[in-house]
CSV table of C-alpha atoms (C1' of nucleotides) in Angstrom, one decimal:
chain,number,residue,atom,x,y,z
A,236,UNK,CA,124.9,63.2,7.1
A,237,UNK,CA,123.8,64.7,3.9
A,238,UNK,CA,121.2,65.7,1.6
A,239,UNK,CA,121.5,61.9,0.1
A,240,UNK,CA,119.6,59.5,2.2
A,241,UNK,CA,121.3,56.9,0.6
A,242,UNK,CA,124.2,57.7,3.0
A,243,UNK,CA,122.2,55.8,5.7
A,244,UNK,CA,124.1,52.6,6.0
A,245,UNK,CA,127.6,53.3,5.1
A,246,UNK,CA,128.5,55.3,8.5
A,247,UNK,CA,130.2,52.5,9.6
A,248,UNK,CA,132.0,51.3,6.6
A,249,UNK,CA,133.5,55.0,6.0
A,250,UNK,CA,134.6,54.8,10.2
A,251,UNK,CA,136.3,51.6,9.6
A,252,UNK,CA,138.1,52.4,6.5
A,253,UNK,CA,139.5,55.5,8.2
A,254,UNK,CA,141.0,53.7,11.1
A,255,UNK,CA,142.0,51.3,8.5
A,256,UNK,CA,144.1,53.9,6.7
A,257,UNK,CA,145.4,56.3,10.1
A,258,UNK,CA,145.7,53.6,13.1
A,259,UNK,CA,144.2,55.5,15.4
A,260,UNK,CA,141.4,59.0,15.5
A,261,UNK,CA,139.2,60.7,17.6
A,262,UNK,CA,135.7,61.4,16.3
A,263,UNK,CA,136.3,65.3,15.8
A,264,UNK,CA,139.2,64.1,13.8
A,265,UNK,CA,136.6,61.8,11.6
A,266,UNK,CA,134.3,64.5,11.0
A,267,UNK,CA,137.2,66.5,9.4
A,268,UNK,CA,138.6,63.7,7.6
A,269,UNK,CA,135.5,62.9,5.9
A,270,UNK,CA,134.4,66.5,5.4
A,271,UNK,CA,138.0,67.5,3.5
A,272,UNK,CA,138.3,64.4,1.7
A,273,UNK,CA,134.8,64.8,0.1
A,274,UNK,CA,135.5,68.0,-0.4
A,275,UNK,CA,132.2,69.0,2.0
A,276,UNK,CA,130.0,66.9,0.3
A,277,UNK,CA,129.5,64.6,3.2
A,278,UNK,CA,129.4,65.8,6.6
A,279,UNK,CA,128.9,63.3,9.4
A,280,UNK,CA,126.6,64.6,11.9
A,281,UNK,CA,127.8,64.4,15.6
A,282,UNK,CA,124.1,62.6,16.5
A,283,UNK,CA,125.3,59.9,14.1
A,284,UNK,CA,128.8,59.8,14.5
A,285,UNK,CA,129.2,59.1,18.7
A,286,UNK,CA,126.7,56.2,18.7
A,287,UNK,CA,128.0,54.6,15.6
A,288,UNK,CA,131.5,55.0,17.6
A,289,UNK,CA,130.0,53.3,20.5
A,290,UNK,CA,128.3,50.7,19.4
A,291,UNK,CA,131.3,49.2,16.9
A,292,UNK,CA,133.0,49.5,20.5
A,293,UNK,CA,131.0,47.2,22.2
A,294,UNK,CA,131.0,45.4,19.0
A,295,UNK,CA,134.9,44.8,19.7
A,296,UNK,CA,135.8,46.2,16.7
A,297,UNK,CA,137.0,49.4,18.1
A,298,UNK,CA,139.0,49.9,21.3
A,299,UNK,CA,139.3,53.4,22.6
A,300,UNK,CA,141.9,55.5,24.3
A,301,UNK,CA,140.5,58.8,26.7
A,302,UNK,CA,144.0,61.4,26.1
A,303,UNK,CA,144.1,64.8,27.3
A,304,UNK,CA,146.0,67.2,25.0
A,305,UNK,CA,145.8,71.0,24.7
A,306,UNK,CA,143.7,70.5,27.7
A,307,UNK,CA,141.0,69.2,26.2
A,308,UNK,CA,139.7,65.3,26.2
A,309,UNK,CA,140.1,63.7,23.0
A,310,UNK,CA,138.6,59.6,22.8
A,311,UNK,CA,141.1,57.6,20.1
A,312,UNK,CA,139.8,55.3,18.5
A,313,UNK,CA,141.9,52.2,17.0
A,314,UNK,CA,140.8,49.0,14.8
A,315,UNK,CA,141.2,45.7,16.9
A,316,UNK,CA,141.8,42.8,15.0
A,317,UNK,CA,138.5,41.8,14.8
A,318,UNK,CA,137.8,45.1,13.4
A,319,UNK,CA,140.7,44.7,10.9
A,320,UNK,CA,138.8,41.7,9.5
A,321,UNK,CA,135.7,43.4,9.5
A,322,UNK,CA,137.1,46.0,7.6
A,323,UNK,CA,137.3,43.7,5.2
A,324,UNK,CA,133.9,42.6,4.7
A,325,UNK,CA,132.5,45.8,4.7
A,326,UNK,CA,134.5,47.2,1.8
A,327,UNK,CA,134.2,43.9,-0.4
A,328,UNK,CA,130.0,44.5,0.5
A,329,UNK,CA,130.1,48.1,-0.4
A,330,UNK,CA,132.3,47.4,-3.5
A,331,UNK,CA,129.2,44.7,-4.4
A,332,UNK,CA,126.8,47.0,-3.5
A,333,UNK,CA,128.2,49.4,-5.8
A,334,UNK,CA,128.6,46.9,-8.7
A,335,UNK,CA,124.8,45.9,-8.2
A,336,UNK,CA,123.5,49.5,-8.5
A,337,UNK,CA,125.7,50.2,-11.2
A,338,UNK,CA,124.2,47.0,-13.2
A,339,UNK,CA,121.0,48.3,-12.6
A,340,UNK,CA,121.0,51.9,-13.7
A,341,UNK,CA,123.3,50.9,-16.6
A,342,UNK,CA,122.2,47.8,-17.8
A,343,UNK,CA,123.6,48.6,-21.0
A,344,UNK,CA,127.1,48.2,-19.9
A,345,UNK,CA,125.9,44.6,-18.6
B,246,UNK,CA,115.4,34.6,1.4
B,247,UNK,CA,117.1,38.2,0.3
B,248,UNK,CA,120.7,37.5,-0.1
B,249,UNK,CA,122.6,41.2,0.4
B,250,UNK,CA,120.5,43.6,2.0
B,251,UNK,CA,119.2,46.9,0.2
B,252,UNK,CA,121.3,50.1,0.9
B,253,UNK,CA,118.7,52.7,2.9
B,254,UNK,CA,117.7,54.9,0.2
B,255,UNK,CA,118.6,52.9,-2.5
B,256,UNK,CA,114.9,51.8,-3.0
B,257,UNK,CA,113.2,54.6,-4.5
B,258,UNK,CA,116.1,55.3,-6.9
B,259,UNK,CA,115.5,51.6,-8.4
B,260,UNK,CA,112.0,51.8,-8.8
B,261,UNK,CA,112.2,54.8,-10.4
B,262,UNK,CA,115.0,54.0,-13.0
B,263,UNK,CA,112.6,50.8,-13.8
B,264,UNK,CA,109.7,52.7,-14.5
B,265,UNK,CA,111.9,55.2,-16.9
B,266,UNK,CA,112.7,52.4,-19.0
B,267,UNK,CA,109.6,49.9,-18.7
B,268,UNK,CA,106.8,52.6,-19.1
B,269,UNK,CA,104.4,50.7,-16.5
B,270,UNK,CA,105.5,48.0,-14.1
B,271,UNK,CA,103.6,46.1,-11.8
B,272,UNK,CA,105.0,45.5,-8.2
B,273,UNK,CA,105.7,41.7,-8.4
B,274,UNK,CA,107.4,42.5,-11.8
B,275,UNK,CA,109.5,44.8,-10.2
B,276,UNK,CA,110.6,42.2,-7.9
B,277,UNK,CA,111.3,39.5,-10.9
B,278,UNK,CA,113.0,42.6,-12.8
B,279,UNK,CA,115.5,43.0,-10.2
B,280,UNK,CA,116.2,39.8,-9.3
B,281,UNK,CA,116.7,38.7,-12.8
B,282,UNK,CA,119.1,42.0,-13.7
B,283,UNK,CA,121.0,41.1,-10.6
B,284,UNK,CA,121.4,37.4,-11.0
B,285,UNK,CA,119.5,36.9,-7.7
B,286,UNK,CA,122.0,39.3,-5.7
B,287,UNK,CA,119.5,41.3,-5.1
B,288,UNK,CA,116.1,40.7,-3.9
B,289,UNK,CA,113.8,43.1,-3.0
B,290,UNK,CA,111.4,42.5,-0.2
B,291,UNK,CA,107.6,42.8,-0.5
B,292,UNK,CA,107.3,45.0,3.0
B,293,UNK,CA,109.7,47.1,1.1
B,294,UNK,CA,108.3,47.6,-2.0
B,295,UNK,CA,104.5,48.4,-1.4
B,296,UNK,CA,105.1,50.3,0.8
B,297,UNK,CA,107.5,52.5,-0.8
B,298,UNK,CA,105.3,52.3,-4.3
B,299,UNK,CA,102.3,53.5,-2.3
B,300,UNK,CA,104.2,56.4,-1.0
B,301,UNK,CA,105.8,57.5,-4.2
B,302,UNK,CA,102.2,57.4,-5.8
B,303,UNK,CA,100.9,59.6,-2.8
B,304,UNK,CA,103.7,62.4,-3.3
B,305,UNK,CA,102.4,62.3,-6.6
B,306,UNK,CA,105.7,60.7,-8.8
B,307,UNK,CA,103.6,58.0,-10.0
B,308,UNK,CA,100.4,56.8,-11.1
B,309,UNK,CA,98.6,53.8,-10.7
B,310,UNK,CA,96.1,51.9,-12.9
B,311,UNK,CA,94.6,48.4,-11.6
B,312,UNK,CA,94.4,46.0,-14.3
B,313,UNK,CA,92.8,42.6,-15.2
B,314,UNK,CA,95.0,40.2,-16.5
B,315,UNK,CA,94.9,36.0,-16.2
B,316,UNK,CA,91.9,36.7,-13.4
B,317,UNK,CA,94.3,38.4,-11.5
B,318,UNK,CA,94.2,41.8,-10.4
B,319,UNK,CA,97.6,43.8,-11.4
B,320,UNK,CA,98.0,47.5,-10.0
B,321,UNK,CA,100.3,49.3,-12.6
B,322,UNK,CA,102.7,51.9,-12.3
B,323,UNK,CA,104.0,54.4,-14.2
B,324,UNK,CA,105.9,58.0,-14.2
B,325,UNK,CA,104.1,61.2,-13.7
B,326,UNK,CA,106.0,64.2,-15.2
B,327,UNK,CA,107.4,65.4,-11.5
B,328,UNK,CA,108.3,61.7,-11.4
B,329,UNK,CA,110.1,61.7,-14.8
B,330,UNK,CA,112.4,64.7,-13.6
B,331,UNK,CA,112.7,63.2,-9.5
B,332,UNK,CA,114.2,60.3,-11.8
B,333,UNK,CA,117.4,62.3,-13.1
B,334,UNK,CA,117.9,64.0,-9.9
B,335,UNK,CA,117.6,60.2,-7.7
B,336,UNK,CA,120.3,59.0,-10.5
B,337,UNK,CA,122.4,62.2,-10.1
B,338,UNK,CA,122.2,61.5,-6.7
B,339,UNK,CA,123.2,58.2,-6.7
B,340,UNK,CA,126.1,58.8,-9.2
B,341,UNK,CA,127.3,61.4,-7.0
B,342,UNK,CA,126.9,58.9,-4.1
B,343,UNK,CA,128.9,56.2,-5.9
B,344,UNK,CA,131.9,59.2,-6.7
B,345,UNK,CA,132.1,60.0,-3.3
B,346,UNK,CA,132.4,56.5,-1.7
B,347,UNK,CA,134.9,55.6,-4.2
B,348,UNK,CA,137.0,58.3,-3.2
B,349,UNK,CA,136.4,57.8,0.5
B,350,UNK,CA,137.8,53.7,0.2
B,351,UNK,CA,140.2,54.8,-2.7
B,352,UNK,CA,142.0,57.8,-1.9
B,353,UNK,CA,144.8,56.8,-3.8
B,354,UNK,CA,143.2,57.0,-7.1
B,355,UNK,CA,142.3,60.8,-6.4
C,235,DG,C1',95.9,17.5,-2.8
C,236,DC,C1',100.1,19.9,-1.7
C,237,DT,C1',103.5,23.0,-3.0
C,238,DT,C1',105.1,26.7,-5.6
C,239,DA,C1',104.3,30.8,-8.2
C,240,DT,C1',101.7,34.9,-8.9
C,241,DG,C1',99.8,39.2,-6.9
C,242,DC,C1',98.7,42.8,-3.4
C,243,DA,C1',98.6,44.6,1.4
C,244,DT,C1',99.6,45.8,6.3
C,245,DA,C1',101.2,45.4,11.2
C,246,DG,C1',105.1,45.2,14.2
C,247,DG,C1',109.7,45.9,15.0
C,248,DA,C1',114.8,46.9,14.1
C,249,DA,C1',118.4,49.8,12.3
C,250,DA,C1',120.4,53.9,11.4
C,251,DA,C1',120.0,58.3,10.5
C,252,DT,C1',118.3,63.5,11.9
C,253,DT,C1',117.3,67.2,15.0
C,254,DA,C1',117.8,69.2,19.2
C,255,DT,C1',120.1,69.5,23.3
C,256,DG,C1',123.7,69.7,27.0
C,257,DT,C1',128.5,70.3,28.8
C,258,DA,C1',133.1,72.3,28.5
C,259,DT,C1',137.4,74.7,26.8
C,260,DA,C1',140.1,77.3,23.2
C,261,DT,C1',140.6,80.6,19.7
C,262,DT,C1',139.4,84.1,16.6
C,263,DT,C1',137.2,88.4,15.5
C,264,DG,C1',134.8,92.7,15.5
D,63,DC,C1',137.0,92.3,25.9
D,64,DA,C1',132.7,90.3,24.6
D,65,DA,C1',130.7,87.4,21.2
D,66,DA,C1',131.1,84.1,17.9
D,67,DT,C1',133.3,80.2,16.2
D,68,DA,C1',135.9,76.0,16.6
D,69,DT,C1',137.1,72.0,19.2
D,70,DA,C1',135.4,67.8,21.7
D,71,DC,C1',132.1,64.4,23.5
D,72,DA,C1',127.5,62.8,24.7
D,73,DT,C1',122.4,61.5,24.7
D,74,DA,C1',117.2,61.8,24.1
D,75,DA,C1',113.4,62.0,20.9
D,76,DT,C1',111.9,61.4,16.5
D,77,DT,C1',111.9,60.0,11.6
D,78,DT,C1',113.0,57.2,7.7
D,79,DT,C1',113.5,53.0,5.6
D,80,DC,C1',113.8,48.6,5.6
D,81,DC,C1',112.7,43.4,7.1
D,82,DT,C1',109.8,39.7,9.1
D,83,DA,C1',105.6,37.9,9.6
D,84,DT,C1',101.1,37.5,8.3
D,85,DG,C1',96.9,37.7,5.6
D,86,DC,C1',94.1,37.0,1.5
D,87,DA,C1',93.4,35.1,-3.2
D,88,DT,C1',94.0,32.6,-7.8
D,89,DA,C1',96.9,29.6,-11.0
D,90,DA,C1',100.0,26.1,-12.2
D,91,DG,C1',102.9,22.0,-11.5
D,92,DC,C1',103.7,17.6,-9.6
DNA sequence: GCTTATGCATAGGAAAATTATGTATATTTG
DNA sequence: CAAATATACATAATTTTCCTATGCATAAGC
């Protein structure tokens, strides 16, 4: 994903949010996304990427779409509503998360 | 027991920053440390943190120094010098971390 | 005396990445 | 025009990092 490790963990959070934000992409799409927004800091690695895709899937969080353009296969994916909720949860957690960490390497500011 | 789970990676960077300010630590004072600085949001795991202290001690970022105290035994931590600088770059690390998420969930703000 | 707190340690397992492959088509470049 | 790069999805094997559960031992509180 990166040279971080402490990437691990917030794969799905960043999927989510996207889908959140574009109704509906393909993973190829994601892997862009992510890579221009952050300016290449973060790349999501394919390895990672697919089985994340496939498990929020079978999570019901994701449904997915198989369309064919440029004569190639592309596989949308789209929040469900269930998703749309969980969406939710994960950014308030990573928004916590972020608060915690930032209260311990700064307890000065506390 | 532990309320919001630790962030994969996040581990090292906190026992680190506590040993920049503290000096020496001990492992249950870690956990205290943390709990107490987080208002019991976070609370780390004793499977977690052994085994993370042991490993930091064998790639040589701390040392440690078993100590007598109440007719308990205490093993104490503290920086080496490679530990002292893996400290800054874990922080920069995580600051960049922290920067990049924010602009993943916030793109308006960028 | 029983429970909780203090203190360290490890085994087993789960989760989530990485690395390494595999397949296939399209486009760019030397 | 052949080779490299980009597009597009997928999985197997392995590693990292954490949690749960367990074990041992002493001290303090009720």
């Amino acid at each position: 994903m990166s040279n971080s490790k402490l990437y691990k963990g917030s794969l799905n959070t960043i999927i989510l949010k996207l889908l959140n934000e574009h109704d509906r992409m393909y993973g190829y799409e994601i892997t862009q996304k992510v890579k221009a927004i952050t300016k290449g800091e973060l790349n999501i690695t394919e390895g990672a990427l697919y089985p994340a895709l496939h498990k929020l899937e079978a999570e019901g969080l994701l449904d997915a779409e198989v369309v064919k353009a440029d004569n190639r296969l592309r596989k949308y994916y789209k929040l469900t509503d269930t998703g749309s909720k969980e969406t939710v949860n994960k950014l308030q957690e990573l928004a916590d998360y972020i608060k915690t960490m930032q209260t311990l390497i700064n307890p000065n500011l506390v």
